[in-house]
Amino acid sequence: NAKGRIMFLELSDEERETQDTYNNPHIVSINEQANWNDDYGFDEFMRFRQLQPRGLILDLGCGTAPHARFFAPPSYEYVGIDASCAMLQKAREYNPDLMFLRMRIEMLAFQDQQFDGFWSFAALPHIPRNKIEAVFQEIVRVTKPGAIGCLLMVEGEDTRMVEAEGTRALVTGYHTDECSQLLKKNKLAVLTCEVGLCGELLYVVQISA
């Protein structure tokens, strides 16, 4: 209902603080330095490309868009979204010919079944646990049946505020079985799941028909 939708879209204090963190110029600079290297996300993309070799790709929570270079024409078309104006400004500097839109992941302003695939590298852990299923449903809504997606989540069992450089950001962790069940429940079939050395959970999923 409308009341429930409004409550869902309202931000908690922790979510507002997280948004402020990713609009902080110092955090943007740290993110840029850490993520803009040849190795970051490359192996994951090579696996994604085997299953989704072409199409229109949505990058959810693109940040400074270090992975946009993977989704180059003629094989791919790319759209990146993020809630941070500061991150998007830097993304546009690096990729002036690509489309970047300021948008929250839980409120996607796209048509149904618009995208052929999706990519989200460490953005969804910033979504509170009580909103993650609705986010999965939005992702499914805007992507085509059979589409491939790559999701980087965080392993754990709690939601906490993580401190870095004098700022804080919300991080929600999931056990592998829990996350896999939530994905399956929301029409995201798990093709592979890998646990990384730093506690990251890499899921390759496919939209169920």
PDB file of C-alpha atoms in Angstrom, residues 52-124:
ATOM      1  CA  GLN A  52      26.151 -12.717 -20.567  1.00  0.00           C
ATOM      2  CA  PRO A  53      28.382 -11.836 -23.536  1.00  0.00           C
ATOM      3  CA  ARG A  54      26.349  -8.831 -24.723  1.00  0.00           C
ATOM      4  CA  GLY A  55      23.423  -6.557 -23.970  1.00  0.00           C
ATOM      5  CA  LEU A  56      22.315  -3.556 -21.941  1.00  0.00           C
ATOM      6  CA  ILE A  57      23.840  -3.778 -18.451  1.00  0.00           C
ATOM      7  CA  LEU A  58      22.741  -1.948 -15.299  1.00  0.00           C
ATOM      8  CA  ASP A  59      25.487  -1.180 -12.776  1.00  0.00           C
ATOM      9  CA  LEU A  60      23.741  -0.779  -9.413  1.00  0.00           C
ATOM     10  CA  GLY A  61      25.660   1.437  -7.007  1.00  0.00           C
ATOM     11  CA  CYS A  62      28.382   2.131  -9.551  1.00  0.00           C
ATOM     12  CA  GLY A  63      30.350   4.574  -7.384  1.00  0.00           C
ATOM     13  CA  THR A  64      33.155   6.116  -9.450  1.00  0.00           C
ATOM     14  CA  ALA A  65      32.374   3.444 -12.080  1.00  0.00           C
ATOM     15  CA  PRO A  66      35.649   1.476 -12.148  1.00  0.00           C
ATOM     16  CA  HIS A  67      33.886  -1.396 -13.915  1.00  0.00           C
ATOM     17  CA  ALA A  68      32.256   0.618 -16.689  1.00  0.00           C
ATOM     18  CA  ARG A  69      35.285  -0.066 -18.889  1.00  0.00           C
ATOM     19  CA  PHE A  70      34.391  -3.767 -18.936  1.00  0.00           C
ATOM     20  CA  PHE A  71      31.011  -3.133 -20.544  1.00  0.00           C
ATOM     21  CA  ALA A  72      32.246  -1.428 -23.685  1.00  0.00           C
ATOM     22  CA  PRO A  73      30.630  -1.362 -27.131  1.00  0.00           C
ATOM     23  CA  PRO A  74      29.990  -3.098 -29.405  1.00  0.00           C
ATOM     24  CA  SER A  75      29.191  -6.032 -27.104  1.00  0.00           C
ATOM     25  CA  TYR A  76      27.625  -4.019 -24.305  1.00  0.00           C
ATOM     26  CA  GLU A  77      25.660  -0.901 -23.519  1.00  0.00           C
ATOM     27  CA  TYR A  78      26.039   0.461 -20.007  1.00  0.00           C
ATOM     28  CA  VAL A  79      23.980   2.445 -17.503  1.00  0.00           C
ATOM     29  CA  GLY A  80      25.364   3.250 -14.059  1.00  0.00           C
ATOM     30  CA  ILE A  81      23.341   4.466 -11.088  1.00  0.00           C
ATOM     31  CA  ASP A  82      24.333   5.692  -7.654  1.00  0.00           C
ATOM     32  CA  ALA A  83      22.798   7.778  -4.871  1.00  0.00           C
ATOM     33  CA  SER A  84      25.993   9.831  -4.405  1.00  0.00           C
ATOM     34  CA  CYS A  85      26.362  12.991  -6.485  1.00  0.00           C
ATOM     35  CA  ALA A  86      30.071  13.131  -5.655  1.00  0.00           C
ATOM     36  CA  MET A  87      30.687   9.581  -6.852  1.00  0.00           C
ATOM     37  CA  LEU A  88      28.734  10.184 -10.059  1.00  0.00           C
ATOM     38  CA  GLN A  89      30.650  13.365 -10.786  1.00  0.00           C
ATOM     39  CA  LYS A  90      33.898  11.400 -10.718  1.00  0.00           C
ATOM     40  CA  ALA A  91      32.333   8.584 -12.785  1.00  0.00           C
ATOM     41  CA  ARG A  92      31.355  11.080 -15.498  1.00  0.00           C
ATOM     42  CA  GLU A  93      34.886  12.510 -15.552  1.00  0.00           C
ATOM     43  CA  TYR A  94      36.262   9.064 -16.315  1.00  0.00           C
ATOM     44  CA  ASN A  95      33.476   8.051 -18.704  1.00  0.00           C
ATOM     45  CA  PRO A  96      32.026  11.187 -20.371  1.00  0.00           C
ATOM     46  CA  ASP A  97      30.239   9.199 -23.085  1.00  0.00           C
ATOM     47  CA  LEU A  98      28.352   6.840 -20.779  1.00  0.00           C
ATOM     48  CA  MET A  99      25.025   7.262 -19.004  1.00  0.00           C
ATOM     49  CA  PHE A 100      25.062   7.824 -15.259  1.00  0.00           C
ATOM     50  CA  LEU A 101      21.933   8.582 -13.256  1.00  0.00           C
ATOM     51  CA  ARG A 102      21.450   9.589  -9.637  1.00  0.00           C
ATOM     52  CA  MET A 103      19.074   6.984  -8.321  1.00  0.00           C
ATOM     53  CA  ARG A 104      18.486   4.842  -5.266  1.00  0.00           C
ATOM     54  CA  ILE A 105      18.664   1.103  -5.812  1.00  0.00           C
ATOM     55  CA  GLU A 106      15.366   0.513  -4.036  1.00  0.00           C
ATOM     56  CA  MET A 107      13.530   2.939  -6.345  1.00  0.00           C
ATOM     57  CA  LEU A 108      14.584   2.195  -9.943  1.00  0.00           C
ATOM     58  CA  ALA A 109      13.100   4.565 -12.509  1.00  0.00           C
ATOM     59  CA  PHE A 110      13.264   2.110 -15.395  1.00  0.00           C
ATOM     60  CA  GLN A 111      10.736   0.192 -17.429  1.00  0.00           C
ATOM     61  CA  ASP A 112       9.973  -3.451 -16.732  1.00  0.00           C
ATOM     62  CA  GLN A 113      12.419  -5.920 -18.333  1.00  0.00           C
ATOM     63  CA  GLN A 114      14.586  -3.145 -19.740  1.00  0.00           C
ATOM     64  CA  PHE A 115      18.032  -4.648 -19.051  1.00  0.00           C
ATOM     65  CA  ASP A 116      19.790  -7.764 -20.334  1.00  0.00           C
ATOM     66  CA  GLY A 117      22.002  -8.124 -17.270  1.00  0.00           C
ATOM     67  CA  PHE A 118      23.116  -6.390 -14.087  1.00  0.00           C
ATOM     68  CA  TRP A 119      26.182  -5.848 -11.943  1.00  0.00           C
ATOM     69  CA  SER A 120      26.420  -4.704  -8.324  1.00  0.00           C
ATOM     70  CA  PHE A 121      29.809  -4.727  -6.652  1.00  0.00           C
ATOM     71  CA  ALA A 122      29.534  -4.163  -2.873  1.00  0.00           C
ATOM     72  CA  ALA A 123      26.595  -1.720  -3.032  1.00  0.00           C
ATOM     73  CA  LEU A 124      23.812  -3.982  -1.737  1.00  0.00           C
TER      74      LEU A 124
END
